[in-house]
XYZ file of C-alpha atoms in Angstrom:
702
model
C 0.175 0.167 0.082
C 1.073 2.862 -0.466
C 2.328 5.538 2.740
C 2.538 8.993 0.659
C -0.519 10.133 1.617
C -0.301 9.076 6.026
C 3.579 10.788 5.170
C 2.109 14.176 4.071
C -1.310 14.361 6.869
C 1.865 13.928 9.377
C 4.192 16.154 7.547
C 1.316 18.897 7.975
C 1.690 18.513 11.446
C 4.820 18.816 11.785
C 4.966 22.229 10.358
C 1.779 23.470 12.221
C 3.463 21.642 15.121
C 6.288 24.107 14.446
C 4.833 27.204 13.630
C 3.134 27.139 17.251
C 6.748 26.595 18.722
C 6.565 29.872 20.680
C 10.758 31.381 20.724
C 11.595 32.436 23.659
C 14.904 34.523 25.435
C 17.476 34.104 27.702
C 21.029 33.947 26.305
C 21.616 30.859 28.396
C 19.632 28.704 26.761
C 21.247 25.993 25.139
C 23.790 25.207 27.775
C 22.419 22.361 29.334
C 23.908 20.533 25.868
C 22.684 17.270 24.467
C 26.538 16.008 23.585
C 25.283 12.629 22.033
C 22.441 13.174 19.775
C 22.198 9.348 18.716
C 23.613 7.058 21.613
C 21.095 8.954 23.776
C 18.471 11.163 23.102
C 18.755 12.233 26.618
C 20.669 14.849 27.761
C 24.189 13.081 28.673
C 27.721 13.148 27.692
C 30.152 10.073 25.680
C 30.499 8.042 29.250
C 26.907 7.682 29.729
C 26.919 5.644 26.596
C 26.960 2.373 26.779
C 28.068 0.858 23.758
C 30.725 3.166 21.750
C 30.783 6.796 21.068
C 32.916 8.940 19.346
C 33.133 12.496 19.497
C 35.893 14.561 17.434
C 36.056 18.316 18.501
C 38.897 21.021 19.842
C 42.098 20.463 18.590
C 41.833 17.244 17.653
C 39.142 17.729 15.657
C 41.786 20.487 13.955
C 44.392 17.841 13.633
C 42.291 15.582 11.445
C 40.706 18.051 9.867
C 41.059 17.034 5.689
C 38.949 17.700 2.672
C 35.911 15.101 3.112
C 34.247 13.607 5.788
C 35.858 9.961 5.866
C 39.499 11.199 5.681
C 38.348 13.665 8.930
C 37.181 10.166 10.965
C 39.161 7.916 9.814
C 41.782 7.769 12.796
C 38.431 7.375 15.522
C 38.304 3.863 17.351
C 36.066 1.589 14.710
C 36.294 3.696 11.405
C 37.766 3.800 8.329
C 36.839 5.014 4.516
C 35.643 4.231 1.303
C 38.774 6.831 0.278
C 38.349 7.689 -3.464
C 41.212 10.107 -4.259
C 41.122 13.524 -2.532
C 37.406 14.799 -3.744
C 35.621 11.491 -2.189
C 35.744 9.477 0.729
C 32.706 7.911 3.295
C 33.178 6.490 6.586
C 33.368 2.635 7.286
C 32.516 1.367 10.738
C 33.330 -1.549 11.921
C 33.322 -2.632 8.051
C 29.430 -1.508 7.635
C 29.172 1.658 4.559
C 27.071 2.628 1.795
C 23.322 2.902 3.174
C 24.422 1.103 6.070
C 26.160 4.100 7.790
C 23.838 7.093 7.697
C 25.528 10.746 6.859
C 23.836 14.140 9.053
C 24.465 16.997 8.981
C 22.648 18.644 12.496
C 20.480 15.640 12.911
C 19.610 15.301 9.088
C 20.564 13.190 6.839
C 23.187 15.167 4.029
C 20.310 14.205 0.936
C 23.122 13.467 -1.510
C 23.539 10.755 -3.913
C 27.253 9.398 -1.528
C 24.683 6.141 -0.039
C 24.913 4.812 -3.800
C 28.625 4.758 -5.309
C 32.448 5.326 -3.469
C 32.710 8.249 -6.124
C 29.774 10.268 -4.676
C 31.328 12.803 -2.395
C 29.554 13.495 0.838
C 27.182 17.126 0.939
C 28.988 18.089 4.086
C 31.523 21.005 5.004
C 34.055 19.247 7.729
C 35.867 22.996 7.333
C 33.122 24.630 9.006
C 32.461 21.587 12.310
C 32.314 22.566 15.946
C 32.340 18.837 16.113
C 31.795 15.287 14.620
C 30.239 12.494 16.346
C 30.532 8.894 15.800
C 27.874 6.733 16.927
C 28.422 3.314 17.106
C 26.175 0.214 17.802
C 22.960 -0.295 18.252
C 21.280 2.714 19.869
C 20.746 4.340 16.513
C 16.761 3.621 16.172
C 16.164 7.751 16.132
C 17.557 7.962 12.633
C 16.138 5.466 11.012
C 16.905 2.026 10.945
C 18.518 1.699 7.310
C 22.135 3.290 9.626
C 21.825 0.139 11.247
C 25.704 -0.104 11.291
C 26.552 3.417 12.099
C 25.884 7.161 12.530
C 27.947 10.121 11.211
C 26.754 13.490 12.425
C 28.273 16.963 11.947
C 26.985 19.248 14.325
C 28.423 23.234 12.553
C 26.161 25.499 14.590
C 24.447 26.975 11.481
C 21.365 27.284 13.348
C 22.232 29.276 16.993
C 20.779 27.957 19.792
C 22.454 30.934 22.005
C 22.699 35.087 21.668
C 25.710 35.785 22.029
C 26.889 37.914 24.435
C 29.220 40.580 21.289
C 29.843 38.807 17.902
C 31.805 35.798 17.560
C 34.332 35.933 14.542
C 36.353 32.528 13.576
C 38.772 32.738 10.482
C 41.123 29.846 9.607
C 43.816 29.635 6.640
C 45.759 26.026 6.123
C 48.082 25.133 3.208
C 49.947 21.717 1.877
C 52.793 20.613 0.408
C 51.340 17.503 -1.280
C 49.453 18.923 -3.495
C 49.826 22.762 -3.663
C 46.730 23.120 -1.350
C 44.707 25.878 0.321
C 42.208 26.441 2.223
C 39.940 29.687 3.722
C 37.195 29.154 6.159
C 35.368 31.725 8.164
C 32.709 31.907 9.885
C 30.236 34.698 12.257
C 27.837 34.693 15.095
C 26.203 38.412 15.277
C 22.930 39.035 17.876
C 20.153 41.072 16.260
C 18.450 42.998 19.655
C 18.105 40.520 22.305
C 16.447 37.228 20.556
C 17.822 37.343 17.102
C 20.708 35.667 16.041
C 23.027 35.709 12.653
C 24.591 33.372 11.061
C 27.091 33.599 8.089
C 29.917 31.382 7.350
C 31.753 29.981 4.121
C 34.845 27.977 3.247
C 36.864 27.704 0.091
C 39.142 24.662 -0.607
C 41.742 23.888 -3.821
C 44.301 21.076 -4.253
C 45.941 20.267 -7.480
C 47.012 16.663 -8.577
C 49.069 15.097 -4.874
C 52.529 13.355 -4.408
C 52.694 9.813 -3.882
C 55.787 8.086 -2.801
C 55.939 5.259 -5.855
C 53.434 4.232 -8.042
C 49.697 4.762 -8.329
C 49.156 0.970 -9.362
C 50.108 -1.334 -6.225
C 52.876 -3.769 -6.674
C 50.772 -6.960 -6.357
C 47.898 -5.458 -9.252
C 50.972 -5.595 -11.197
C 52.751 -8.320 -10.315
C 48.365 -10.756 -10.499
C 48.865 -8.564 -14.176
C 52.327 -10.115 -15.354
C 50.972 -13.294 -14.262
C 47.929 -12.406 -16.462
C 50.315 -11.654 -19.100
C 52.834 -14.865 -18.885
C 51.235 -17.108 -22.068
C 50.616 -14.530 -24.012
C 53.411 -13.286 -27.032
C 55.500 -10.092 -24.905
C 59.060 -10.214 -23.925
C 60.180 -8.971 -20.730
C 61.969 -5.329 -22.456
C 57.868 -4.941 -22.854
C 56.359 -4.961 -19.495
C 59.562 -3.324 -17.264
C 58.559 0.569 -20.442
C 54.987 -0.892 -19.181
C 55.867 -0.716 -15.499
C 58.484 2.774 -16.438
C 55.514 4.380 -18.534
C 52.805 3.731 -15.066
C 52.285 7.515 -13.182
C 55.035 7.293 -9.957
C 55.377 9.850 -8.179
C 51.456 11.901 -8.732
C 48.505 10.901 -8.619
C 46.706 12.090 -12.004
C 43.321 13.115 -11.594
C 43.758 13.477 -8.257
C 42.260 17.377 -7.816
C 39.712 19.253 -6.152
C 38.534 22.437 -5.443
C 35.091 23.226 -3.503
C 33.301 26.147 -1.908
C 30.493 26.785 0.385
C 28.612 29.391 1.962
C 25.964 29.199 4.239
C 23.304 31.871 5.871
C 21.585 31.146 9.118
C 18.806 33.143 10.962
C 17.526 31.878 14.877
C 15.005 33.392 17.790
C 16.348 33.126 20.947
C 14.040 33.116 24.082
C 13.485 31.745 27.649
C 11.797 28.908 26.603
C 13.470 27.584 23.350
C 14.322 28.530 20.202
C 13.927 28.732 16.132
C 15.853 28.981 13.697
C 16.012 28.364 9.904
C 19.578 28.399 7.620
C 19.611 28.029 3.760
C 23.184 26.436 2.295
C 24.773 26.325 -0.897
C 27.920 23.871 -1.573
C 29.785 23.081 -4.310
C 32.925 20.948 -5.575
C 34.889 19.961 -8.822
C 36.819 16.958 -7.890
C 38.570 14.425 -10.067
C 38.285 10.648 -9.962
C 41.478 9.562 -9.989
C 42.044 6.206 -11.980
C 38.578 6.737 -13.765
C 38.382 6.703 -17.269
C 35.020 7.073 -19.473
C 31.825 4.873 -20.858
C 33.538 4.442 -24.059
C 37.442 3.581 -23.701
C 35.592 0.491 -20.475
C 32.931 0.066 -23.715
C 35.408 -0.662 -26.390
C 38.378 -2.514 -23.784
C 38.431 -5.647 -26.043
C 39.620 -3.479 -29.119
C 42.144 -1.244 -27.888
C 43.546 -4.606 -27.157
C 43.559 -5.832 -30.536
C 45.432 -3.283 -31.863
C 48.638 -2.308 -29.454
C 50.427 -0.449 -31.655
C 48.059 1.924 -32.187
C 48.841 4.051 -29.371
C 47.626 7.367 -30.939
C 44.151 5.743 -31.211
C 44.132 4.692 -27.101
C 45.557 7.781 -25.815
C 42.958 9.909 -27.929
C 40.325 7.142 -26.584
C 41.619 7.854 -23.057
C 39.378 10.310 -20.802
C 39.458 12.062 -17.252
C 36.216 11.370 -15.690
C 35.887 14.500 -13.151
C 32.531 15.384 -10.751
C 30.404 18.873 -10.516
C 28.339 18.230 -7.771
C 26.028 21.337 -5.942
C 23.354 20.709 -3.373
C 21.287 24.009 -1.923
C 19.984 23.474 1.311
C 17.370 24.228 3.605
C 16.947 24.071 7.667
C 14.804 24.252 10.002
C 15.419 23.472 13.717
C 13.465 24.559 16.709
C 13.042 23.530 21.054
C 10.267 24.514 23.350
C 10.504 23.453 26.403
C 7.766 23.050 28.807
C 6.463 22.542 32.438
C 4.470 18.874 33.137
C 4.711 15.530 31.662
C 6.648 16.659 28.736
C 9.722 18.906 29.139
C 10.914 19.593 25.485
C 9.845 18.538 22.066
C 11.849 19.481 19.059
C 11.648 19.401 15.446
C 14.100 18.806 13.110
C 13.613 19.292 9.210
C 15.237 19.301 6.057
C 15.543 19.846 2.184
C 17.707 20.000 -0.235
C 17.957 19.696 -3.881
C 21.310 17.716 -5.304
C 22.632 17.319 -8.806
C 26.213 16.321 -9.704
C 27.480 15.889 -12.966
C 29.413 12.997 -14.573
C 31.918 14.506 -16.584
C 34.357 12.411 -18.844
C 36.979 15.005 -20.512
C 34.818 17.856 -21.388
C 31.671 15.548 -22.321
C 28.497 15.557 -20.059
C 28.804 11.315 -18.976
C 26.288 11.635 -16.669
C 24.089 13.636 -14.528
C 22.290 12.726 -10.675
C 19.796 13.771 -9.371
C 18.271 14.137 -5.289
C 15.706 15.611 -4.611
C 14.585 15.269 -1.074
C 13.378 16.148 2.188
C 13.178 14.848 5.582
C 11.909 15.935 9.510
C 11.526 14.160 12.694
C 9.296 15.651 15.569
C 10.174 14.802 18.837
C 8.830 15.329 22.910
C 11.086 14.266 26.093
C 9.482 13.400 28.901
C 10.565 14.362 31.637
C 12.428 12.874 34.625
C 9.512 10.798 37.373
C 11.444 8.465 39.886
C 14.391 8.160 37.796
C 12.537 7.621 34.297
C 13.165 9.197 31.528
C 12.302 8.579 28.172
C 11.380 10.323 24.586
C 8.918 9.128 21.280
C 9.422 10.319 18.357
C 8.427 10.350 14.398
C 10.497 10.973 11.497
C 9.310 11.189 7.861
C 11.287 10.785 4.553
C 11.541 11.330 1.085
C 13.677 10.400 -1.819
C 13.404 11.422 -5.297
C 16.370 10.208 -7.411
C 17.294 9.610 -11.251
C 20.263 8.904 -13.028
C 20.353 10.341 -16.776
C 23.787 9.024 -18.960
C 26.151 6.459 -20.238
C 26.334 5.751 -16.153
C 22.765 5.397 -15.568
C 23.098 2.358 -13.191
C 20.071 2.862 -11.521
C 16.460 3.719 -13.022
C 14.658 6.693 -11.377
C 13.275 6.436 -7.680
C 11.172 8.103 -5.701
C 11.737 6.334 -2.223
C 9.660 7.468 1.165
C 10.196 6.212 4.520
C 7.716 6.793 8.027
C 8.957 6.159 10.731
C 8.128 6.029 14.846
C 9.785 5.389 17.893
C 10.693 5.477 21.889
C 13.758 5.760 23.851
C 13.163 4.663 27.768
C 15.105 5.225 30.680
C 15.850 3.967 33.798
C 17.936 4.824 36.564
C 18.176 1.869 39.808
C 20.751 3.090 41.486
C 24.142 2.114 39.917
C 22.261 -0.053 37.157
C 21.668 2.340 33.762
C 18.639 1.014 31.755
C 18.076 1.407 28.565
C 15.214 0.682 25.870
C 14.471 1.272 22.450
C 12.151 0.682 19.495
C 11.150 1.543 15.953
C 8.660 0.472 13.751
C 9.196 1.730 10.098
C 7.916 1.957 6.417
C 9.575 2.315 3.421
C 8.619 2.469 -0.171
C 10.693 2.170 -2.945
C 8.775 3.575 -6.953
C 10.608 2.573 -9.879
C 9.279 5.524 -12.153
C 10.832 3.870 -15.125
C 8.262 0.437 -14.794
C 6.097 1.108 -12.205
C 6.916 -1.365 -9.750
C 6.482 -0.750 -6.375
C 8.455 -2.518 -2.976
C 6.740 -1.794 0.810
C 8.781 -3.268 3.072
C 7.374 -2.817 6.966
C 10.347 -2.773 9.751
C 10.396 -3.420 13.321
C 13.980 -2.992 15.104
C 14.574 -2.808 19.101
C 17.339 -2.651 21.870
C 17.878 -2.745 25.180
C 20.720 -2.293 27.529
C 22.228 -1.207 30.573
C 25.402 -0.590 32.416
C 26.386 -0.631 36.070
C 28.538 1.486 38.093
C 31.402 -0.663 40.548
C 32.938 2.005 41.330
C 33.008 5.570 40.487
C 36.281 4.567 38.628
C 34.935 1.792 35.915
C 31.445 1.314 34.463
C 30.424 -2.028 32.364
C 27.389 -2.304 30.050
C 25.573 -4.847 27.712
C 23.395 -4.440 25.297
C 21.265 -6.708 22.660
C 19.086 -5.974 19.341
C 17.199 -6.807 16.309
C 17.083 -4.663 14.114
C 15.550 -4.497 10.142
C 17.219 -2.909 7.406
C 15.258 -2.071 3.531
C 17.173 -2.919 0.170
C 17.448 0.197 -1.386
C 16.346 1.097 -4.693
C 20.554 0.315 -5.963
C 20.294 -3.322 -4.975
C 16.392 -3.241 -5.993
C 16.256 -1.616 -9.328
C 20.426 -1.319 -10.760
C 20.876 -2.426 -14.127
C 24.015 -1.208 -16.178
C 27.051 -0.086 -16.346
C 29.070 1.414 -12.916
C 32.178 2.093 -14.020
C 33.273 3.105 -10.475
C 33.226 0.262 -8.911
C 33.862 -1.610 -12.472
C 31.482 -3.623 -12.847
C 28.615 -3.950 -14.198
C 25.650 -4.197 -12.020
C 22.218 -6.213 -11.635
C 19.526 -5.534 -9.212
C 16.986 -8.490 -7.605
C 13.684 -7.265 -7.342
C 13.237 -10.137 -4.532
C 15.332 -8.588 -2.278
C 14.073 -9.315 1.252
C 13.987 -7.308 4.435
C 17.450 -7.523 6.240
C 18.141 -8.718 9.639
C 20.544 -8.192 12.504
C 20.577 -9.583 15.606
C 23.917 -8.880 17.681
C 25.187 -7.817 20.995
C 28.205 -5.614 21.957
C 29.662 -5.181 25.336
C 32.179 -1.980 27.358
C 34.141 -1.595 29.873
C 34.982 1.828 31.244
C 37.525 2.535 33.175
C 38.676 6.122 34.359
C 41.207 6.558 36.897
C 42.962 10.402 38.122
C 45.655 9.774 35.752
C 44.578 7.076 33.160
C 41.906 5.534 31.217
C 40.890 2.697 29.239
C 37.775 1.722 27.712
C 36.918 -1.028 25.598
C 34.053 -2.577 23.478
C 33.498 -6.621 22.146
C 30.803 -6.711 18.898
C 28.711 -9.457 17.788
C 26.146 -9.110 14.555
C 24.770 -11.794 12.873
C 22.363 -10.680 9.666
C 20.048 -12.943 8.359
C 19.859 -11.899 4.916
C 22.799 -9.484 4.375
C 22.887 -8.151 1.524
C 25.692 -7.461 -1.187
C 27.226 -7.778 -4.183
C 27.878 -11.249 -5.718
C 30.538 -11.649 -8.505
C 28.244 -13.987 -11.564
C 31.169 -14.461 -13.925
C 29.053 -13.284 -16.823
C 31.116 -10.220 -18.772
C 28.903 -7.230 -19.769
C 29.867 -4.238 -21.634
C 33.859 -5.001 -20.390
C 32.672 -5.097 -17.229
C 32.125 -8.548 -14.629
C 28.279 -8.566 -14.111
C 27.866 -8.339 -10.469
C 24.760 -9.208 -8.575
C 23.137 -8.451 -5.391
C 22.238 -11.024 -3.745
C 21.328 -12.147 -0.052
C 22.763 -14.703 2.399
C 23.642 -14.798 6.382
C 26.833 -12.768 7.848
C 28.981 -12.415 10.655
C 30.289 -9.458 11.826
C 32.797 -9.435 14.804
C 34.895 -7.666 16.116
C 36.597 -4.459 18.961
C 37.503 -1.256 19.707
C 40.042 -0.857 22.927
C 41.395 2.023 23.710
C 43.814 3.228 26.637
C 45.895 6.994 28.079
C 48.235 7.492 30.771
C 49.463 11.161 32.335
C 53.153 10.317 32.245
C 52.951 13.694 35.027
C 55.771 16.311 34.544
C 59.026 16.073 32.500
C 60.996 19.058 33.301
C 58.678 22.086 32.252
C 56.607 20.000 29.779
C 53.366 17.469 30.490
C 53.835 14.393 28.987
C 50.658 11.680 28.158
C 50.657 8.832 25.686
C 47.390 6.605 24.316
C 46.786 4.286 22.311
C 44.199 2.401 19.966
C 43.760 -1.280 18.482
C 40.754 -1.794 16.332
C 39.732 -5.039 14.384
C 36.923 -6.643 12.600
C 36.162 -10.303 11.008
C 32.794 -10.106 8.471
C 32.444 -13.389 6.848
C 28.738 -14.815 5.105
C 28.879 -18.586 5.149
C 30.482 -18.755 1.923
C 33.440 -16.789 2.492
C 35.045 -13.568 3.082
C 33.537 -10.446 2.824
C 35.112 -7.994 0.341
C 36.726 -4.402 1.409
C 36.700 -4.774 5.350
C 39.415 -3.480 6.804
C 42.594 -4.973 8.789
C 44.124 -4.907 11.855
C 44.910 -0.917 12.868
C 46.877 0.093 15.708
C 47.759 3.663 16.618
C 50.167 5.004 19.878
C 50.807 8.247 20.367
C 52.448 10.848 23.257
C 51.494 14.209 23.856
C 53.360 17.264 25.517
C 52.401 20.610 26.570
C 54.250 23.814 27.262
C 53.781 27.431 28.047
C 51.990 28.889 24.926
C 52.512 24.619 22.691
C 51.823 21.668 22.567
C 53.163 18.886 20.742
C 52.073 15.507 19.641
C 53.026 12.292 17.588
C 51.748 8.990 16.599
C 52.463 6.221 14.804
C 49.935 4.692 12.998
C 49.793 1.141 12.236
C 47.797 -1.426 9.300
C 48.113 -4.854 9.385
C 48.085 -6.977 5.426
C 44.770 -8.082 4.242
C 44.396 -10.658 3.412
C 40.998 -12.243 4.642
C 39.386 -11.176 1.733
C 36.845 -11.950 -1.357
C 36.827 -14.040 -4.417
C 37.577 -10.775 -6.101
C 39.885 -8.805 -4.494
C 44.028 -8.656 -4.468
C 45.328 -8.922 -0.573
C 46.463 -5.370 1.026
C 50.573 -4.518 1.674
C 50.551 -3.192 5.492
C 51.467 -0.284 6.249
C 52.894 2.402 9.181
C 52.523 6.051 8.764
C 54.306 8.573 11.303
C 52.424 12.212 11.669
C 53.217 14.932 14.019
C 51.369 18.326 15.007
C 52.305 21.511 16.677
C 50.463 23.676 18.088
C 51.671 27.166 19.099
C 48.926 29.285 20.844
C 50.661 32.679 22.187
C 48.740 34.742 25.197
C 46.799 36.952 23.039
C 43.754 39.710 23.230
C 42.715 37.502 20.120
C 42.399 34.283 20.046
C 44.954 33.107 17.592
C 46.504 29.702 16.783
C 49.410 28.787 14.429
C 49.889 25.276 13.742
C 52.356 23.124 11.720
C 51.557 19.391 10.578
C 53.722 16.530 9.109
C 51.417 13.869 7.883
C 52.987 11.304 6.360
C 56.343 11.853 7.836
C 58.033 9.020 6.431
C 56.651 8.975 2.637
C 54.664 5.477 3.148
C 53.003 3.836 0.640
C 49.889 2.971 1.931
C 47.195 1.918 0.329
C 43.106 1.497 1.996
C 41.869 -1.783 1.682
C 38.142 -0.533 2.332
C 38.464 1.708 -1.241
C 37.374 -0.167 -4.454
C 40.468 1.792 -5.896
C 43.206 0.997 -3.591
C 45.405 -0.472 -6.100
C 45.423 2.336 -7.996
C 44.792 4.805 -5.916
C 47.288 5.536 -2.539
C 47.127 7.387 -0.076
C 49.022 10.352 -0.674
C 52.504 11.234 0.575
C 54.831 13.481 2.934
C 53.033 16.572 3.735
C 53.154 19.727 6.038
C 49.886 21.356 7.137
C 50.152 24.854 7.824
C 46.718 26.921 9.187
C 46.380 30.042 10.616
C 43.453 30.304 13.329
C 41.945 33.920 14.800
C 39.368 34.307 16.659
C 37.576 37.028 17.920
């Protein structure tokens, strides 16, 4: 049955409720910050969450800041990235990516096409982030059943929630050596009268092709190609010349240019606020290793005439993506006295388009027009019991036109209702959550419609063994509907070098699992550990069929039982004063193992380790760290193994005492110029990570 009529009625009701939120006026509103907006919908800190939560903010965010969300977060516990060059990188959490990871801006989805393909950038600007929350585990039902693998929430303050005493202005400039890159970002909050606040921000970024330590093509891929050519009539000199002709020292077509502008206006009062923002995001970036549709289609013909070099060069086209999004957001909160203490509304609408260019020719145009709204009521505490109740609606109108239109035009509508419940029983804290969701996909090409009714539930608790030690556990059962890409795809997808075929007979995907956590926080040390296990009934993934179409291997979306297991452990210790220098050390280890009944799943991150040392003295802070990724040889049939790598990074910050808040920062990334390849990337054998990079930045606030 269609749920569009019911969605429209609920959306209208949400809009009417939002207009009745009389906003307020007290500068202090919003100080009681909801730090972890997904793991606990109710007010709390990261340490209050039962399952693994990370918050990237402050100096750590400044050190990690990159052009994409994926690269900014890749050193967080349990997080890697889908690295597709400098312009596109999406977070992968505990081996899960794509639609199983929701990327949000201020609690509302990014409303782009990034989950459809790894070469599609996330329409979010990390340079404007005040903090980025990474939420793992089962307590994510607030944001939809599709985000069962994890949620990333970028908080950028584009809708102010408090009236500043004076104008707040922040400016930052940075430059990088590996790509001759430059970035300029600025933001401002200005009060207008007693209750209104104006927000403005903008970012500009430009980078050339980045340098790499060696060949673009991995040695493992090169050796595999050598073995493939062993039976052909070529001599060793031909192969030596091929290696010499490969890209070396710089990765072609890895350039990037982007800019964004945002304006927001809020009315803030003593009982709440209401605000709107308008955001424009534009990015143009190269897709390294990419080639035009015509090249792939004529692949066999080119090999029939190896001597025709001029013809081959003529056919080769560099692929780039020109992306733009215009987005409107609404956020409102109203506080009450009584059983319901707070009502909050989140809403977002976006018009997104990106054009894939093959040279100067338009190849494929992807468009996504969508909106999302969430209305929540927070129940006042009563004898240790708190609760929240919400309704969420999402609408997506997606189309792709051109040579790589592997997905037909589809309309997706989701309607979900959910509740969170919390109860304090002395040293024992209990949580429960449930969500019911209806999802409808309509294939506009053949009027085919697929409906799914989904029910998800989770429960858990944590116990304070002492004021320094906590132990927690949670169990969950979630259901996810197949995406329109998984259902209806039928065409060449050059980003993944596959001809993708959807399966309209796919059923919902069910995950059942558990997670346990341990936290020990002493006066001069801390230890946190999370272990997880998830069993999937009908896990949806792309399976190689053995057939070929248009010179591409055919992959069909199929369902199989699968398991994911692993964990993360972090520890830190304050060494104390060494002379006049305050020293501390920390470490992180993470691991995930994922397989179906028939073998390993592809693109699963290997064991990774990180160790760091921090030193602070006078106006200076310094950090040195070493990160290690082990060799990944637990691979699927269509993959090659990935070698291990070690990278060393250093960060030096000088914050002199002046009337203005000013910081000078010098970073050395991949100081040893190590060759590194991300196993989670489709392009890992032709696109290595950047080489040695010196980055300088200056931040000024006044």
